[in-house]
PDB file of C-alpha atoms and ligand atoms in Angstrom:
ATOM      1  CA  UNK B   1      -3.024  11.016 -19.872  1.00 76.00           C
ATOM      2  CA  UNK B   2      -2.481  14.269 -18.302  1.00 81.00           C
ATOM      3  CA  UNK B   3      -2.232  15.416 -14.750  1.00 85.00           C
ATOM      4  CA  UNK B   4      -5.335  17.399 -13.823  1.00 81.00           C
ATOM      5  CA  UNK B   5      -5.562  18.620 -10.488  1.00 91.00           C
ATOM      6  CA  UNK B   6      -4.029  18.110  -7.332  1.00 94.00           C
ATOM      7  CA  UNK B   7      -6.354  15.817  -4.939  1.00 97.00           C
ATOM      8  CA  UNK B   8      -3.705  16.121  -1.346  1.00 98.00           C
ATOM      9  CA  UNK B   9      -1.092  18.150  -0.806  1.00 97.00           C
ATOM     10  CA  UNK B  10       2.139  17.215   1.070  1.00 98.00           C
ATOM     11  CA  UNK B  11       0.416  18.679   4.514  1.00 98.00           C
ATOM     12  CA  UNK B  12      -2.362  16.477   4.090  1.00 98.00           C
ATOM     13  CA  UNK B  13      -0.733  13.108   3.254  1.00 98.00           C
ATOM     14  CA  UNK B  14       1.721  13.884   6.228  1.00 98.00           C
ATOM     15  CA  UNK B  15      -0.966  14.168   8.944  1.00 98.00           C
ATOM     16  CA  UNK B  16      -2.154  11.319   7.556  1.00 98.00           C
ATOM     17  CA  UNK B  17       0.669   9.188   7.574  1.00 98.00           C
ATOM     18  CA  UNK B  18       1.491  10.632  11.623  1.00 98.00           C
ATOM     19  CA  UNK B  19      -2.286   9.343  12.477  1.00 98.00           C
ATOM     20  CA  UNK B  20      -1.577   5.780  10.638  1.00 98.00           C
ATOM     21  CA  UNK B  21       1.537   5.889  13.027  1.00 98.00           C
ATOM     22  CA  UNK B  22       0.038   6.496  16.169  1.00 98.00           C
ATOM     23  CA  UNK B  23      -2.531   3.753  15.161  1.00 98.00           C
ATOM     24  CA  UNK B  24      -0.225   1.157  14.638  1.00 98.00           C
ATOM     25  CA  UNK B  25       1.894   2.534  17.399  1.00 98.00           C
ATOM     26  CA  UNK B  26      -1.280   1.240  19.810  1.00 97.00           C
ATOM     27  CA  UNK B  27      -0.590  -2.019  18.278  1.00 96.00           C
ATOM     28  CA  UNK B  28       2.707  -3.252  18.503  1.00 97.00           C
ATOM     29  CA  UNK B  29       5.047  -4.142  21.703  1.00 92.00           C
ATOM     30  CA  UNK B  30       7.917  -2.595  21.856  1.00 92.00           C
ATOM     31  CA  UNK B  31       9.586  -5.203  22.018  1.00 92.00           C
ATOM     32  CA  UNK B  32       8.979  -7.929  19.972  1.00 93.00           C
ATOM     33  CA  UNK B  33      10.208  -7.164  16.188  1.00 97.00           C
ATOM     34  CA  UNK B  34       7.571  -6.376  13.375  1.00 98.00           C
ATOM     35  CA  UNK B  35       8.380  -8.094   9.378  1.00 98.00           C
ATOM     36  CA  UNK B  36       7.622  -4.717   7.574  1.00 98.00           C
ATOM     37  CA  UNK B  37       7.026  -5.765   4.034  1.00 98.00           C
ATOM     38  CA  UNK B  38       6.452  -3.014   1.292  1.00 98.00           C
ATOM     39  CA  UNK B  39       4.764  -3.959  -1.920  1.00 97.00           C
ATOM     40  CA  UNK B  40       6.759  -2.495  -4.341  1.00 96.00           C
ATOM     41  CA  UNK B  41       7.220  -0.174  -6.552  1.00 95.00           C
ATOM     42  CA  UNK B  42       4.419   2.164  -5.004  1.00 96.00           C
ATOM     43  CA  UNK B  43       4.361   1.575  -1.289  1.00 97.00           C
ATOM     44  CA  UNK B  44       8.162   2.582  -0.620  1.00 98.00           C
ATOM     45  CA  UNK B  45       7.445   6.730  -0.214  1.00 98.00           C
ATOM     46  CA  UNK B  46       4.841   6.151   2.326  1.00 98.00           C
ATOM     47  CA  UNK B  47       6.400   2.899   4.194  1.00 98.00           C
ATOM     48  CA  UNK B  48       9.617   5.263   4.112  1.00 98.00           C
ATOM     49  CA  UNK B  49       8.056   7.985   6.015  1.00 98.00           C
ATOM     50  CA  UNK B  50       5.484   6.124   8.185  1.00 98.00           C
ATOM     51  CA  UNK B  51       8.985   3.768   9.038  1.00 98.00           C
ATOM     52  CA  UNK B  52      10.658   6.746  10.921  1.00 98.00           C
ATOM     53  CA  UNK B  53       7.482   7.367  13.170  1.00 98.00           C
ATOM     54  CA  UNK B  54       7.114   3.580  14.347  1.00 98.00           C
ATOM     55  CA  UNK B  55       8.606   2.815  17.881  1.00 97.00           C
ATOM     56  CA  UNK B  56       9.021  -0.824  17.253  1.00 98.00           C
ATOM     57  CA  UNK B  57      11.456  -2.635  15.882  1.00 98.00           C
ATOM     58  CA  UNK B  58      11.127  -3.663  12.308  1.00 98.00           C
ATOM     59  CA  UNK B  59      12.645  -6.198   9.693  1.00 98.00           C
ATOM     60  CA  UNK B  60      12.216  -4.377   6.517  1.00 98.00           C
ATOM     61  CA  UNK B  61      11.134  -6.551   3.204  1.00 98.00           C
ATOM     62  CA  UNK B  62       9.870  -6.380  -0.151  1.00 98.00           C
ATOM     63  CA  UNK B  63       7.675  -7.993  -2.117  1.00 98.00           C
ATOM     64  CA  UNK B  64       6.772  -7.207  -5.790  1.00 96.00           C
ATOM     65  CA  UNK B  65       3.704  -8.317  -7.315  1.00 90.00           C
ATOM     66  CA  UNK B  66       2.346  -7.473 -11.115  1.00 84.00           C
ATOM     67  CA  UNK B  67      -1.553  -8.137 -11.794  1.00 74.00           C
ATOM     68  CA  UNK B  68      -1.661  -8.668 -15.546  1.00 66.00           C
ATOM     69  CA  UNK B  69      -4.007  -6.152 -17.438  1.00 60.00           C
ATOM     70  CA  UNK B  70      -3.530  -2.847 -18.211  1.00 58.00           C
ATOM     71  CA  UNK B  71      -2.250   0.371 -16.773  1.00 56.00           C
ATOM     72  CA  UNK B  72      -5.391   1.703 -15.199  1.00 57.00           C
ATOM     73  CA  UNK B  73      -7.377  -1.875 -14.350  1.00 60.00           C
ATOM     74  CA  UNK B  74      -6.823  -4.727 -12.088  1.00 62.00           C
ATOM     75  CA  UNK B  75      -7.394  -8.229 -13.476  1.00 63.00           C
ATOM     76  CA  UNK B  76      -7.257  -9.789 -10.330  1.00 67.00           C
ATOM     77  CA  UNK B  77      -4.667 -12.175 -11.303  1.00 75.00           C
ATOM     78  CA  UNK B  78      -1.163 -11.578  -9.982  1.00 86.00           C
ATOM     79  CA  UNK B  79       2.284 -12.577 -10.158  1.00 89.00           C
ATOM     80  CA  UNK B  80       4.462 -12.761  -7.678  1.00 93.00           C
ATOM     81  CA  UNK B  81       8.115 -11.243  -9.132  1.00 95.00           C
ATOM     82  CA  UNK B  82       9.843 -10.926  -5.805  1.00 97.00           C
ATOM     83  CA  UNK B  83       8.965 -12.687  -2.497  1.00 97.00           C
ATOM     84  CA  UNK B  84      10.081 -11.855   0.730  1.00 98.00           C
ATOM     85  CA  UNK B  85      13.389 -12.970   1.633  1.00 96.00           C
ATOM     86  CA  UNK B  86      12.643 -13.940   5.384  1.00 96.00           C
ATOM     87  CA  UNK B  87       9.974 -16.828   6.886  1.00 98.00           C
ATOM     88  CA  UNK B  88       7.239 -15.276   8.044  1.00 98.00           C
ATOM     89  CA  UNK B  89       5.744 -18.154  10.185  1.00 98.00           C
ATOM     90  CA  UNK B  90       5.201 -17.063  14.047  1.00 98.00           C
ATOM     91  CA  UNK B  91       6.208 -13.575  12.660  1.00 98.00           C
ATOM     92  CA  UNK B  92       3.930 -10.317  13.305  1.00 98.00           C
ATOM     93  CA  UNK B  93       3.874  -8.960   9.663  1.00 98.00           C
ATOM     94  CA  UNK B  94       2.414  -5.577   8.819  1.00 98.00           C
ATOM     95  CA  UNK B  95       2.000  -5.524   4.479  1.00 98.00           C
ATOM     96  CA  UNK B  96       2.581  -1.739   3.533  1.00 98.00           C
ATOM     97  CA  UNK B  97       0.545  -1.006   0.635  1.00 98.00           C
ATOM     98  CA  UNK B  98       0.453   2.576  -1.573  1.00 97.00           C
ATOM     99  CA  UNK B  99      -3.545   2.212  -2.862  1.00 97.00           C
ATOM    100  CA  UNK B 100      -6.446  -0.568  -2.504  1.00 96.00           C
ATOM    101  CA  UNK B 101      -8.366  -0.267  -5.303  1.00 93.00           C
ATOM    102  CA  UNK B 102     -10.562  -3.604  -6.156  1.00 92.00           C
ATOM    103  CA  UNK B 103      -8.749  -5.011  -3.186  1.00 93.00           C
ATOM    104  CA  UNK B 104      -7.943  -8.414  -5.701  1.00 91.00           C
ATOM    105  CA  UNK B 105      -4.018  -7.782  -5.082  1.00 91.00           C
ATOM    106  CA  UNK B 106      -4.464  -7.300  -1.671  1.00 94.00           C
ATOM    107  CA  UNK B 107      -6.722 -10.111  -0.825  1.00 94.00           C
ATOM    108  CA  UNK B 108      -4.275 -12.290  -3.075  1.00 93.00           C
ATOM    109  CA  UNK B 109      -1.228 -10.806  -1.065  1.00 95.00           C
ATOM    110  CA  UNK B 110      -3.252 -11.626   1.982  1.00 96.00           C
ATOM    111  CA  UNK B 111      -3.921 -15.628   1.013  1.00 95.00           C
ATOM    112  CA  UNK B 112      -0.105 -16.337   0.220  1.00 95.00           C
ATOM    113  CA  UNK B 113       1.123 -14.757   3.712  1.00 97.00           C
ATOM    114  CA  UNK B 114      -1.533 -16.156   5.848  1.00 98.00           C
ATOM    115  CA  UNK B 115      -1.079 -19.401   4.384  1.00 97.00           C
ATOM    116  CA  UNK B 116       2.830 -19.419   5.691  1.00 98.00           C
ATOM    117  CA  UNK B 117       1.329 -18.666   8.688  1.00 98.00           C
ATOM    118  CA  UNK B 118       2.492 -15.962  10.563  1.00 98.00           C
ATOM    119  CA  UNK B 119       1.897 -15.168  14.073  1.00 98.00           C
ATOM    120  CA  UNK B 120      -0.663 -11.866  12.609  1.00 98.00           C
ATOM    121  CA  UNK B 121      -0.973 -10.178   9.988  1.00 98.00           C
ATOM    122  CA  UNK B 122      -2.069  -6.411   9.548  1.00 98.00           C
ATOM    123  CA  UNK B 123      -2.531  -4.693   6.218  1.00 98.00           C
ATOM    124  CA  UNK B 124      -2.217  -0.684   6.240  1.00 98.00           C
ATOM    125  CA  UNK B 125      -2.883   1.560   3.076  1.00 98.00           C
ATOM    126  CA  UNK B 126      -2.461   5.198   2.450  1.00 98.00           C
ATOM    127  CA  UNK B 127      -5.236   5.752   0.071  1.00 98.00           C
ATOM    128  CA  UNK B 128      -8.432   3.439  -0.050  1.00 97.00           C
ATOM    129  CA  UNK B 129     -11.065   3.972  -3.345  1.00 96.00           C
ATOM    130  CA  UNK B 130     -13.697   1.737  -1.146  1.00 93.00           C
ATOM    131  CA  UNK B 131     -15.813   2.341  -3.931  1.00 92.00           C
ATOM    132  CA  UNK B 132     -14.172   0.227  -6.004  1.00 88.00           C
ATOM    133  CA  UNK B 133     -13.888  -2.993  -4.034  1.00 92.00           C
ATOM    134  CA  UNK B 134     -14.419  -6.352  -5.710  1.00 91.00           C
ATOM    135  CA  UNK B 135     -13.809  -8.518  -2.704  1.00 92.00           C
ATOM    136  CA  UNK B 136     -14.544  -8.620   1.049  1.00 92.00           C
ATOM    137  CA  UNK B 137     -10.622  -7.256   2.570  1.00 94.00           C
ATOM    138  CA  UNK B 138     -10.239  -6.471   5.714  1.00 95.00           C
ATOM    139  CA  UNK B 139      -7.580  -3.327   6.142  1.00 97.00           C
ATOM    140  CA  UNK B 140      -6.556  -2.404   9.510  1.00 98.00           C
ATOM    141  CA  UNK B 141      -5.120   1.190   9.075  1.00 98.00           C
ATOM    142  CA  UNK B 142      -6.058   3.307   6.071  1.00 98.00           C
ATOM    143  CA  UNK B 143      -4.729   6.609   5.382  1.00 98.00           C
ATOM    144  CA  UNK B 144      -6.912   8.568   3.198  1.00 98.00           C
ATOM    145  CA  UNK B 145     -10.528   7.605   1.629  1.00 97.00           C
ATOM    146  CA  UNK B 146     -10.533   8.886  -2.194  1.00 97.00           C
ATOM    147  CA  UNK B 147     -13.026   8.977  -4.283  1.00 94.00           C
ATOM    148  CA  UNK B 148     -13.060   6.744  -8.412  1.00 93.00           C
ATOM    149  CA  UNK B 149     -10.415   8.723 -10.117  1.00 93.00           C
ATOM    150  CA  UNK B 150      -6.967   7.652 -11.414  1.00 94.00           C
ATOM    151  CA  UNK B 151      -4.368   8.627  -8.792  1.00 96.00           C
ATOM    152  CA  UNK B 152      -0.427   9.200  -9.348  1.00 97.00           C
ATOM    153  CA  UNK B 153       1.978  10.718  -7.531  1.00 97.00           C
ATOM    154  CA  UNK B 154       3.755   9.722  -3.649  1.00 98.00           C
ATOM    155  CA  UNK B 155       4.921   6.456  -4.750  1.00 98.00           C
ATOM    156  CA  UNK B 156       2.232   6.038  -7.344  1.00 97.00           C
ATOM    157  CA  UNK B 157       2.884   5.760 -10.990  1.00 95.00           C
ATOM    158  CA  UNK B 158       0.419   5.661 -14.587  1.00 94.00           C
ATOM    159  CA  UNK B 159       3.058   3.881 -16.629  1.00 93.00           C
ATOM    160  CA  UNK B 160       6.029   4.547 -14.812  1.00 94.00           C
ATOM    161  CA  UNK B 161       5.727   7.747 -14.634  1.00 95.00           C
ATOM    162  CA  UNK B 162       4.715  10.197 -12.091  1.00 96.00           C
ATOM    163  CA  UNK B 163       5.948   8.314  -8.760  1.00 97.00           C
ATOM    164  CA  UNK B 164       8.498  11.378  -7.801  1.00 97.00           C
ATOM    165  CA  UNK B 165       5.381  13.694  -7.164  1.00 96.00           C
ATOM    166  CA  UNK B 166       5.368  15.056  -3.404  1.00 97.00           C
ATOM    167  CA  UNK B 167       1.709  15.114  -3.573  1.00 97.00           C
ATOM    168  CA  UNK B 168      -1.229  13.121  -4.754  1.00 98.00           C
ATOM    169  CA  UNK B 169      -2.570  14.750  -8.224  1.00 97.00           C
ATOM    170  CA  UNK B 170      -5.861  13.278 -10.317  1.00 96.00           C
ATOM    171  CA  UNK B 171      -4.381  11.924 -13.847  1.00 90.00           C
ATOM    172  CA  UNK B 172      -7.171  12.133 -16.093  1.00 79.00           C
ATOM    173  CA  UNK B 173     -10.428  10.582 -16.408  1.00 59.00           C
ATOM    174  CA  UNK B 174     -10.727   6.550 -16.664  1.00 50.00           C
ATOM    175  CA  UNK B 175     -10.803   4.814 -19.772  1.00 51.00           C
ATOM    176  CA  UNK B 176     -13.380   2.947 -18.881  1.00 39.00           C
TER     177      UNK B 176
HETATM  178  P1  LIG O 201      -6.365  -3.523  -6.763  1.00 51.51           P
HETATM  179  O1  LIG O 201      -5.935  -4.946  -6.939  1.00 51.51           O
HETATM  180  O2  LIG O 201      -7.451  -3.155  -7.735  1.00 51.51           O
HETATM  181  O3  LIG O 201      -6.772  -3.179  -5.348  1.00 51.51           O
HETATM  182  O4  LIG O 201      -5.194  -2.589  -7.204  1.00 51.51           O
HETATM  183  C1  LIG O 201      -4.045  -2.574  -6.556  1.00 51.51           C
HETATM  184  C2  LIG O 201      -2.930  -1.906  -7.305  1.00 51.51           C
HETATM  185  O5  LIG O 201      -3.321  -1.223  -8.487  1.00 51.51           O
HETATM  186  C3  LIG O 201      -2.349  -0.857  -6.387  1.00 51.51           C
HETATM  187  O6  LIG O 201      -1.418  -1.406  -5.515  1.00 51.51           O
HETATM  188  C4  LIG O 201      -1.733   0.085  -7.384  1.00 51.51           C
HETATM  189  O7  LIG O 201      -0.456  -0.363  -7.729  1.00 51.51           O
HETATM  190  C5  LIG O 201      -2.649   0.008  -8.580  1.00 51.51           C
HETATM  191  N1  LIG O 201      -3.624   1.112  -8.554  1.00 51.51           N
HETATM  192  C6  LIG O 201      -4.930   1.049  -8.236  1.00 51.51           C
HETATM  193  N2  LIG O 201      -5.512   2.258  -8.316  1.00 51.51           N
HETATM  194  C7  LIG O 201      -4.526   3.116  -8.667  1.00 51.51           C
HETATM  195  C8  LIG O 201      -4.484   4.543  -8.893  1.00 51.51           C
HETATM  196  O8  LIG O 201      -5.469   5.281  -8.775  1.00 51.51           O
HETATM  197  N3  LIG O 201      -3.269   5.046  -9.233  1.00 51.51           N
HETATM  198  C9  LIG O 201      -2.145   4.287  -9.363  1.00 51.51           C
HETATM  199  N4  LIG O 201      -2.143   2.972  -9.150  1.00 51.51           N
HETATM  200  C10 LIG O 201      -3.314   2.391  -8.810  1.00 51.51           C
HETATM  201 MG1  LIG O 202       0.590  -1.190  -5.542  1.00 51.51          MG
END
């Protein structure tokens, strides 16, 4: 597949990414520390940048999570390849996420945390395809609203490939 067109430019996705800020600026006490946890691969460009604007203190984490299938389609079934490497419980976490999509990793992601029972726990996104959604998920800050098309580009990748893109660009059409 074959990048079509560009769907936001760099302007776009940072004014976004300065409003998610000031949201969860709103949020947070100054004072008490924040588990930031990044679901890798995708989610590192925009947790990096939305990072620097936050004016609380953070613990950064990772956590990795595959959902078998193919490139382009979430099963719904994931796999946890690397957990966090703190304890969450009592702990405010905020789960950093590059794209919900069905929502299934997310609402997975959601279960395991909130079952170690942290003190809250907030999910922000920078692109939601609400059309898409197989499952009831709540998300407290989301970026940008796209519409069904395969998206690559600012931490997101079709096969690997494409994450290094400064912008967001439309790949091709689905598959399916
Ligand atoms: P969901 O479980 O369907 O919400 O999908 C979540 C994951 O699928 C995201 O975290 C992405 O890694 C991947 N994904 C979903 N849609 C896209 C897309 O348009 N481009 C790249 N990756 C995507
Ligand atoms: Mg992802």
């Amino acid at each position: 597949m074959e990048l079509k067109e560009k769907l936001i430019n760099e302007i776009e996705i940072s004014i976004a990414i300065e409003n998610i800020a000031k949201d969860i600026n709103k949020i947070y006490s100054q004072n008490t520390e924040v588990i930031f946890i990044v679901v890798l691969k995708g989610g590192i460009i925009f947790a990096s940048d939305l990072m620097r604007k936050l004016n609380f203190p953070i613990r950064l984490d990772f956590i990795l999570a595959s959902s078998y299938g193919n490139s382009t389609k979430s099963s719904g079934i994931v796999k946890i390849i690397k957990d966090v490497d703190v304890s969450i419980e009592g702990r405010d976490v905020l789960l950093i996420e590059d794209i919900v999509d069905t929502g299934l990793t997310l609402s997975y992601l959601k279960r395991l945390l909130l079952n170690r029972k942290p003190k809250s726990l907030k999910i922000c996104t920078l692109l939601d395809k609400p059309s898409r959604r197989k499952t009831k998920l709540t998300i407290d800050f989301i970026g940008i609203k796209i519409p069904d098309s395969f998206v690559v580009g600012f931490g997101l990748d079709w096969n690997e490939k494409y994450r290094q893109l400064p912008y967001i660009g439309i790949l091709g059409n689905k598959e399916s």
